[in-house]
Coordinates of C-alpha atoms in Angstrom, one line a residue:
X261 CA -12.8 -1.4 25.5
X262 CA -10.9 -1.9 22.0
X263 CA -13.0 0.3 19.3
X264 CA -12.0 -1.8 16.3
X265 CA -11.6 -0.7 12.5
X266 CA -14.1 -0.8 9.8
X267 CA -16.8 -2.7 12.0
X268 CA -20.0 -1.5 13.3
X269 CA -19.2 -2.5 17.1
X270 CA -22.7 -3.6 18.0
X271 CA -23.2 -6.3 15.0
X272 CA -19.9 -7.5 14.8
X273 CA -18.3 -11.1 15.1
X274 CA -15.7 -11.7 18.2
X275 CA -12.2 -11.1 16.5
X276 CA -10.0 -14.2 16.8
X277 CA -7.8 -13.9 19.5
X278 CA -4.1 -14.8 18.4
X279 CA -1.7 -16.0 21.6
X280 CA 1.3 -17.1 18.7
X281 CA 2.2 -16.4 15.8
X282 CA 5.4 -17.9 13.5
X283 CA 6.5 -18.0 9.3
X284 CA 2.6 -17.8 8.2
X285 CA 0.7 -19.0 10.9
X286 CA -1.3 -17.4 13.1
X287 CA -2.3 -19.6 16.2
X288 CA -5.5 -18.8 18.6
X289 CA -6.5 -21.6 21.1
X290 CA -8.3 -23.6 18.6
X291 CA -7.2 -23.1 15.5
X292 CA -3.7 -22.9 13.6
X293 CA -4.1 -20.7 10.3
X294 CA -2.2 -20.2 7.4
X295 CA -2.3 -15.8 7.1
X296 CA -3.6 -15.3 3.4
X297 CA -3.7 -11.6 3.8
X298 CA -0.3 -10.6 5.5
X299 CA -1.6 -8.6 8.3
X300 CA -3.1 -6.0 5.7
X301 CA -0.5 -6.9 2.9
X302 CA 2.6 -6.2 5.0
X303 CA 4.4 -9.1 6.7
X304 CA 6.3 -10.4 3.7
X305 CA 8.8 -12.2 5.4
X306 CA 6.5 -14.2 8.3
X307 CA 5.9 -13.8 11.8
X308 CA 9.0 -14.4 14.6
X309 CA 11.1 -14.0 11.8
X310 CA 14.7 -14.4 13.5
X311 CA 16.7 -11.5 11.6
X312 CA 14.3 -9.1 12.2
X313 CA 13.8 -9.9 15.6
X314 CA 17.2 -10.1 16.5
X315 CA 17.7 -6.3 14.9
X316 CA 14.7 -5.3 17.1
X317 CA 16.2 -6.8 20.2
X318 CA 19.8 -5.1 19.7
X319 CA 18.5 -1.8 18.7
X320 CA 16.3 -1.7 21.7
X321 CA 19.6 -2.1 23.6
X322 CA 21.0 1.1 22.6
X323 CA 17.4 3.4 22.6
X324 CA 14.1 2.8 20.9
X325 CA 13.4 6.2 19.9
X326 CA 14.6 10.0 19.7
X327 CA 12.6 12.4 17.7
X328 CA 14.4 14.0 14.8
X329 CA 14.2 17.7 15.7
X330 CA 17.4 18.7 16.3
X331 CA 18.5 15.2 16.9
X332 CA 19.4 12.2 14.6
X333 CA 21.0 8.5 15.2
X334 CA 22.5 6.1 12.5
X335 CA 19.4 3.8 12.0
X336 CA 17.9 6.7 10.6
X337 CA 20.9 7.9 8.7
X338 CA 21.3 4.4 7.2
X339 CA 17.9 3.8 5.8
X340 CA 18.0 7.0 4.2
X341 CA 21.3 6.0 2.3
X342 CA 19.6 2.4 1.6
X343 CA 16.8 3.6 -0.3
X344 CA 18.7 6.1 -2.2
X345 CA 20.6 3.6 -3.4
X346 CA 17.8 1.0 -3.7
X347 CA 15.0 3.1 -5.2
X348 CA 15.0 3.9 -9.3
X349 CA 16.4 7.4 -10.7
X350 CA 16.7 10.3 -8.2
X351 CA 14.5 9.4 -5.8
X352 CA 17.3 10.2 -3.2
X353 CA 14.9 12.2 -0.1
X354 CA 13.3 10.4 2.3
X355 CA 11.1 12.0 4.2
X356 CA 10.1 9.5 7.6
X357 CA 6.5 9.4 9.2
X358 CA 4.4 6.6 11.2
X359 CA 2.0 5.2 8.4
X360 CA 1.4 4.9 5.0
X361 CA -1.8 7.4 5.3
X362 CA 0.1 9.9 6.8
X363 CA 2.9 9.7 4.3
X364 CA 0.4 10.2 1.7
X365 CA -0.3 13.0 3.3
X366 CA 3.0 14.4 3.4
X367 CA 3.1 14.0 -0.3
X368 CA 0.3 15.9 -0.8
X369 CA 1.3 18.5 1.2
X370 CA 5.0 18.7 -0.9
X371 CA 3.3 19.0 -4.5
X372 CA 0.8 22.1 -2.9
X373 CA 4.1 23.5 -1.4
X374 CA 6.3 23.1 -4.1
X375 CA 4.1 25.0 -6.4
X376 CA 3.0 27.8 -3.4
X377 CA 7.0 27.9 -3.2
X378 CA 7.5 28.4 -6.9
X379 CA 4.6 31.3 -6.3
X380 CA 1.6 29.3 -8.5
X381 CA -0.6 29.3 -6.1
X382 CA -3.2 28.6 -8.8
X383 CA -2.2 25.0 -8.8
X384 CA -4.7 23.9 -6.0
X385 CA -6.0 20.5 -7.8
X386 CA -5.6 16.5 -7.2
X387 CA -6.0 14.6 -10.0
X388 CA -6.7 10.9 -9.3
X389 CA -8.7 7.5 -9.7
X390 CA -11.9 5.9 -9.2
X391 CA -11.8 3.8 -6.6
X392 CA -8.8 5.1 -5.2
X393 CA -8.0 4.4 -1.6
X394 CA -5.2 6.4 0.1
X395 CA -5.6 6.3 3.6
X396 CA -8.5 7.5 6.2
X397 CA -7.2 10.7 7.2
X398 CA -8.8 13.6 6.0
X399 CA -6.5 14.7 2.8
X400 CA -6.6 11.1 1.7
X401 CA -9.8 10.5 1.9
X402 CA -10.4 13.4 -0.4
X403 CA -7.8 12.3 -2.4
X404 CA -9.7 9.2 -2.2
X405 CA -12.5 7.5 -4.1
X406 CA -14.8 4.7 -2.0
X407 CA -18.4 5.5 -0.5
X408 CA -17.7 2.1 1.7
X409 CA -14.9 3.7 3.7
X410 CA -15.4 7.6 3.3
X411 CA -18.8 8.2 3.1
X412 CA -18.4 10.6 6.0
X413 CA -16.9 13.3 3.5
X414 CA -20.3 14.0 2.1
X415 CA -21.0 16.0 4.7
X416 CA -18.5 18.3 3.0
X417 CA -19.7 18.1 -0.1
X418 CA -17.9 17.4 -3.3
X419 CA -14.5 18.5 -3.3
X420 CA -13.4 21.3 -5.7
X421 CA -10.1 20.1 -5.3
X422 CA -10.0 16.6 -6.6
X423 CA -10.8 14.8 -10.3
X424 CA -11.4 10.7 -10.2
X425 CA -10.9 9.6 -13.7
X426 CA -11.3 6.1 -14.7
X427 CA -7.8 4.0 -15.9
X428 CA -8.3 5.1 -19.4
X429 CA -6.2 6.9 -21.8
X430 CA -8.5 9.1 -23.2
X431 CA -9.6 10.2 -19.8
X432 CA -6.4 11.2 -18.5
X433 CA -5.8 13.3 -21.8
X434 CA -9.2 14.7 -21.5
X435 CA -8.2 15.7 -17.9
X436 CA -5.2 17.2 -18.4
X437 CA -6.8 19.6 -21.6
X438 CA -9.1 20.5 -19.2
X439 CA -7.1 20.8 -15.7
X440 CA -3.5 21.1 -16.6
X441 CA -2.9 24.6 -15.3
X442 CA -4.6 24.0 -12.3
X443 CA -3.1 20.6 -11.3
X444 CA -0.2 20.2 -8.7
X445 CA 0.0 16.1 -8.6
X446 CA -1.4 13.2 -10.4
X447 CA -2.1 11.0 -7.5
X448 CA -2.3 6.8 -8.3
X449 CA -1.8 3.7 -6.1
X450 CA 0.1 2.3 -9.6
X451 CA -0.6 -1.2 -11.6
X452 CA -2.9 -2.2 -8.5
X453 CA -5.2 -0.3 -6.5
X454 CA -5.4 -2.5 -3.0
X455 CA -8.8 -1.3 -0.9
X456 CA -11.1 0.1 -4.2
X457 CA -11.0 -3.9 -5.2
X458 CA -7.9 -5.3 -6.0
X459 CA -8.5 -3.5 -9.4
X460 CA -5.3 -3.7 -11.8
X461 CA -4.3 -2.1 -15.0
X462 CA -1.9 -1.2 -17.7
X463 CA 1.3 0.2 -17.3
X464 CA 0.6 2.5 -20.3
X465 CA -1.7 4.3 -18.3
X466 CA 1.1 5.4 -16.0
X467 CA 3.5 6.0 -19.0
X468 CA 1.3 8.2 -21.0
X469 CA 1.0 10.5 -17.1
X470 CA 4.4 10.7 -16.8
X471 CA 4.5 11.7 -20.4
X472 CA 1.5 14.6 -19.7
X473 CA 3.7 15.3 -16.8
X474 CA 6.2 16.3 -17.9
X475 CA 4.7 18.2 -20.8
X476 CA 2.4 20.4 -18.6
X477 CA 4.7 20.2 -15.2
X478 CA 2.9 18.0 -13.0
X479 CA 4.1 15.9 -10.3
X480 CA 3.5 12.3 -10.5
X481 CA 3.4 10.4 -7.4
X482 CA 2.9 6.7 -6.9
X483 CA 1.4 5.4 -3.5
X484 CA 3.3 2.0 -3.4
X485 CA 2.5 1.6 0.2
X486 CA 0.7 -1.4 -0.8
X487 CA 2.3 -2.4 -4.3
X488 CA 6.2 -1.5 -3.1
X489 CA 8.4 -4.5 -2.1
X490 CA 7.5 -6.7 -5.0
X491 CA 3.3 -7.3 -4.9
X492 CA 2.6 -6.6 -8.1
X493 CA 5.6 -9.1 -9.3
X494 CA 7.8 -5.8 -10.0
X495 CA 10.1 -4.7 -7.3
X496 CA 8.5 -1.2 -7.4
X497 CA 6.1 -0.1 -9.9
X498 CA 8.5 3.2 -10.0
X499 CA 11.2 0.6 -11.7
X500 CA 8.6 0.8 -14.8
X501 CA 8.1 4.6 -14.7
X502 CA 9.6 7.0 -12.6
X503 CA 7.8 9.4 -10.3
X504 CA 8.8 12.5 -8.7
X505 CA 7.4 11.6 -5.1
X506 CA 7.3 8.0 -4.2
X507 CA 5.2 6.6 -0.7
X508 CA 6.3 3.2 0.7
X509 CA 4.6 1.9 3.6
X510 CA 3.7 -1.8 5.0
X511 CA 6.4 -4.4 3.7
X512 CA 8.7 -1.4 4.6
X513 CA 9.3 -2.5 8.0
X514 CA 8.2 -5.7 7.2
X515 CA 5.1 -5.7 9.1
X516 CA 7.1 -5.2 12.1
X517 CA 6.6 -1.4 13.1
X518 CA 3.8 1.1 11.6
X519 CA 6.5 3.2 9.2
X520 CA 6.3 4.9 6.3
X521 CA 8.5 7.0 4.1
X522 CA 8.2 10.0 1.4
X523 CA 10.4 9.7 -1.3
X524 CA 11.0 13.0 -3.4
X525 CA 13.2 13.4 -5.9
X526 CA 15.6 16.2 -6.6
X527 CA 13.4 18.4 -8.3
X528 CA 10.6 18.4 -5.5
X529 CA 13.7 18.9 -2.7
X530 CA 15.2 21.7 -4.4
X531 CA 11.8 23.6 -4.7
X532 CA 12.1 23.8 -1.1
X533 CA 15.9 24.0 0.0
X534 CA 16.0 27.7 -0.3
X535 CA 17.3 30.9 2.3
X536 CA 14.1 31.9 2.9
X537 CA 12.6 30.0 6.0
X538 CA 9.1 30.2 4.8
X539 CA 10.0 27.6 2.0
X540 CA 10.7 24.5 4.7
X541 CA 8.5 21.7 4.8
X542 CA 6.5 22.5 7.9
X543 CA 6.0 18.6 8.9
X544 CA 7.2 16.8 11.2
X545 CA 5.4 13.0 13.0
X546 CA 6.6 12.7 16.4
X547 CA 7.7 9.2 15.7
X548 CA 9.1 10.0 11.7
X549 CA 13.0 8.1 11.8
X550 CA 11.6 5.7 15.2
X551 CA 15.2 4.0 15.3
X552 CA 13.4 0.1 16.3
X553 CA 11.4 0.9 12.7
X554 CA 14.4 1.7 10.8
X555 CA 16.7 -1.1 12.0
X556 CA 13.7 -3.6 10.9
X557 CA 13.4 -2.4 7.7
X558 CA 17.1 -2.4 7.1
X559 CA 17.1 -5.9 7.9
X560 CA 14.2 -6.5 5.8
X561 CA 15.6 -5.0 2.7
X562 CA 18.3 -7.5 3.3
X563 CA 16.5 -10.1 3.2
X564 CA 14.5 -8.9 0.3
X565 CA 17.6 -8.8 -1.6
X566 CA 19.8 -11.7 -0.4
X567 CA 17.0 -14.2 -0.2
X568 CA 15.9 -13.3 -3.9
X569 CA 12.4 -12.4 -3.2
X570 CA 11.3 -11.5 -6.7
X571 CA 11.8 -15.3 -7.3
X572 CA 9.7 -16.0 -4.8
X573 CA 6.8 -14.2 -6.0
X574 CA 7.7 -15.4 -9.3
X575 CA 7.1 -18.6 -7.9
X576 CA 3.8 -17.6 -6.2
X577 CA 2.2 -15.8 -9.2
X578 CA 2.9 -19.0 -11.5
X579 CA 1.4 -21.2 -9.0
X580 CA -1.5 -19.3 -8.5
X581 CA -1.9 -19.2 -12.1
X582 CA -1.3 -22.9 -12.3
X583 CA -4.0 -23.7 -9.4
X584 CA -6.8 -21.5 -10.5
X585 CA -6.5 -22.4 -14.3
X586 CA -9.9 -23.0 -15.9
X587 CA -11.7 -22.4 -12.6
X588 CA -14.6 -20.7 -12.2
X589 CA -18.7 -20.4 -11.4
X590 CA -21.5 -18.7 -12.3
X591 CA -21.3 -16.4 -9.0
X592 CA -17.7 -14.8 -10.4
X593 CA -17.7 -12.0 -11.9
X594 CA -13.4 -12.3 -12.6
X595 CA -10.5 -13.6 -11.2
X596 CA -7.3 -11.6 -11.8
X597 CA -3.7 -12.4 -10.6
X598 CA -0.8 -10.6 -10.5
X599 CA 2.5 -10.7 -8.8
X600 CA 1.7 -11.7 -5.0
X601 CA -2.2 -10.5 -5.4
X602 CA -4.8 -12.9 -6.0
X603 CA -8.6 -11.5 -6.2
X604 CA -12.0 -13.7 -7.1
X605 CA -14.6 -11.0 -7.8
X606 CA -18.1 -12.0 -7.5
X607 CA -21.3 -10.4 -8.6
X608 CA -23.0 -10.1 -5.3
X609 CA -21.3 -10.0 -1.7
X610 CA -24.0 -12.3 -0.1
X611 CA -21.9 -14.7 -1.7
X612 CA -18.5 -14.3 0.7
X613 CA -20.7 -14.1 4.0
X614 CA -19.2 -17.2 6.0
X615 CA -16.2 -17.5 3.7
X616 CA -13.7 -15.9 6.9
X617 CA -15.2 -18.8 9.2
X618 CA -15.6 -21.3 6.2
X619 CA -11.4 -20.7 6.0
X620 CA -10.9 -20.9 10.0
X621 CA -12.0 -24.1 10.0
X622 CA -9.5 -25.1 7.2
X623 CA -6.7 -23.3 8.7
X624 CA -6.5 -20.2 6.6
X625 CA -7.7 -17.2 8.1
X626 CA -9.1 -14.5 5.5
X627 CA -10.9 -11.5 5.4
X628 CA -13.0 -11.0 2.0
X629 CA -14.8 -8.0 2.3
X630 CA -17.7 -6.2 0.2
X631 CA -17.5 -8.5 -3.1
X632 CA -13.7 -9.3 -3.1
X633 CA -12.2 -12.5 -2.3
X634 CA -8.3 -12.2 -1.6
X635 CA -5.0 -13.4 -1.2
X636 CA -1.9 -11.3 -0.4
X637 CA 0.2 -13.9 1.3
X638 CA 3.7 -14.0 3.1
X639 CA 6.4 -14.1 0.0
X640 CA 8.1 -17.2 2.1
X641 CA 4.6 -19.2 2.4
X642 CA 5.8 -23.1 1.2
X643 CA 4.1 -24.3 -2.4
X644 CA 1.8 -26.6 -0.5
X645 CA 0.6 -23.9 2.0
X646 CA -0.2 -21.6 -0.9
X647 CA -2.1 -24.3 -2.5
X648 CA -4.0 -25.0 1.0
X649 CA -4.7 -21.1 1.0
X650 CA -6.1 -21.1 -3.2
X651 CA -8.0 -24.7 -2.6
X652 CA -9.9 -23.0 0.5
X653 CA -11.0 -20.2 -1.6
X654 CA -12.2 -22.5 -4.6
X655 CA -13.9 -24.9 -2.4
X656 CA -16.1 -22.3 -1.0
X657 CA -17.7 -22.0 -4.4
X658 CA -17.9 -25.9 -4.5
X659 CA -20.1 -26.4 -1.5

């Protein structure tokens, strides 16, 4: 029996059972829905998209996987010289793993290392946000900040090792006058944290951190597993301010493959290229470099680039803009927009239940949860499917 996620098995609703799927539809045997959310904001480019299938099919021709100790294979190598060249400044060392939680975790694990390396072992702490979600293993859970999904971690206790500050100014200075010698990373998903609410901010916020950064030698790193590729209408939030460890995830493989990458700059790799054995990253997925992920997300960098996708969700921000201007109800709490986000916040959850059905029946499918109502959709959906997708959601509140 399938154990699925985030549901309490004995209450839950039947799942829909997809047989097809093709661009942004997703087809069961009754129903033919546009996919608002992207399977979990990460297949930018469609379903049965023909490039990346084809790059599947030929790699899988040649071998689907060899495990990168002591072996390697040009996919691999490839992708590696990609991003370098893709990615802002000197983010130039990509270290491979088989989701975006666990390549959190690996970026964790490089700022505690780097400093243990550099003998401050003093420098034990996280600082981070409220409401910050970073995966569900362990380390990012901690690292994390949201009773819904990690209430578990109570039985812990509260965490020595981690501060959640709010997205204020004044909070982060107060944070490092108190913690700076005792911080290794400043931890953010940047401009738009995904799970803790579709909650955005100002890019100040992450300019004044690199600034206090720098000053008290911190690493900065930015969890774009959700935000990379262009969701937040900027390619990478790291094209605005540069980290020193940068996690991609999601669109990487464009929602082919679970892939994920850890990006550290030259700094963070030389604090562990060294003689001395005990200074190696000690890490290592069993799938990290899966040759059938890599040749995907080649391909979809391609098409990210030659297709001009930052027009595209140009093109979707202004019409969500267009479509949901001067719209609104006394059950909303705030609608914000950015890049290829959409999210109608309402004051009380009982308000979504039988939105996700409400939808099926108009051939979207969704899936609000606690009190956010969202769209991340497919950067190639049509102007009249993304209208179908924002009319649903305003309809609901026009019943």
């Amino acid at each position: 029996m399938i154990w699925y996620p985030y549901q309490q098995m004995k209450t839950m609703q039947a799942p829909f059972e997809i047989l097809d799927a093709e661009g942004v539809y997703l087809y069961t045997k009754e129903h033919k829905m546009i996919d608002s959310v992207s399977s979990w904001w990460s297949v930018i480019h469609g379903y049965k998209h023909p490039a990346l299938n084809k790059a599947i099919i030929e790699q899988v021709g040649k071998f689907s996987h060899v495990m990168l100790g002591g072996l390697t294979h040009e996919p691999v190598r490839k992708l590696s010289d990609k991003l370098q060249s893709f990615l802002p400044g000197d983010l130039d060392y990509c270290f491979f793993s088989d989701s975006g939680s666990v390549a959190v975790e690996v970026a964790l694990k490089m700022a505690l290392q780097y400093y243990v390396n550099r003998g401050e072992q003093q420098r034990t702490m996280i600082l981070a946000l409220e409401h910050a979600y970073h995966g569900d293993t362990f380390k990012t859970m901690e690292a994390g900040d949201d009773e819904d999904y990690h209430f578990v971690l109570n039985a812990y206790g509260k965490s020595p090792y981690v501060v959640h500050i709010p997205t204020e100014i004044a909070a982060l200075e107060q944070a490092f006058a108190q913690y700076h010698d005792k911080l290794n990373c400043v931890l953010v998903e940047p401009l738009l944290q995904g799970a803790g609410g579709m909650r955005m901010y100002d890019v100040s916020f992450l300019q004044r951190a690199r600034e206090l950064c720098d000053q008290y030698g911190v690493l900065l790193i930015f969890d774009e597993v959700a935000t990379g590729f262009g969701r937040t209408g900027n390619r990478f939030v790291a094209d605005l301010v540069l980290p020193d460890i940068l996690v991609l995830g999601k669109a990487l493989t464009g929602g082919y493959i679970g892939h994920a990458v850890t990006v550290a700059n030259h700094k963070v790799y030389d604090g562990f290229y060294d003689d001395d054995p005990a200074h190696a990253l000690m890490h290592g997925p069993t799938f990290m470099g899966n040759a059938l992920a890599c040749s995907v997300a080649l391909k979809s960098i391609e098409l990210f680039e030659s297709e001009h996708y930052m027009d595209k969700i140009a093109r979707i921000e202004a019409i969500t803009r267009r479509e949901l201007d001067g719209f609104s109800d006394p059950r909303i709490r705030e609608i914000r927009i950015m890049g290829g986000c959409v999210c109608i916040e309402v004051y009380d959850s009982e308000t979504l239940r039988g939105y996700q059905q409400f939808a099926c029946e108009r051939g979207v499918f969704s899936r609000p949860f606690l009190n956010y109502l969202y769209a991340m959709v497919p950067y190639v959906i049509s102007e009249d499917q993304l209208v179908t997708v924002l009319d649903c959601m305003k309809a609901w509140f026009s019943r």
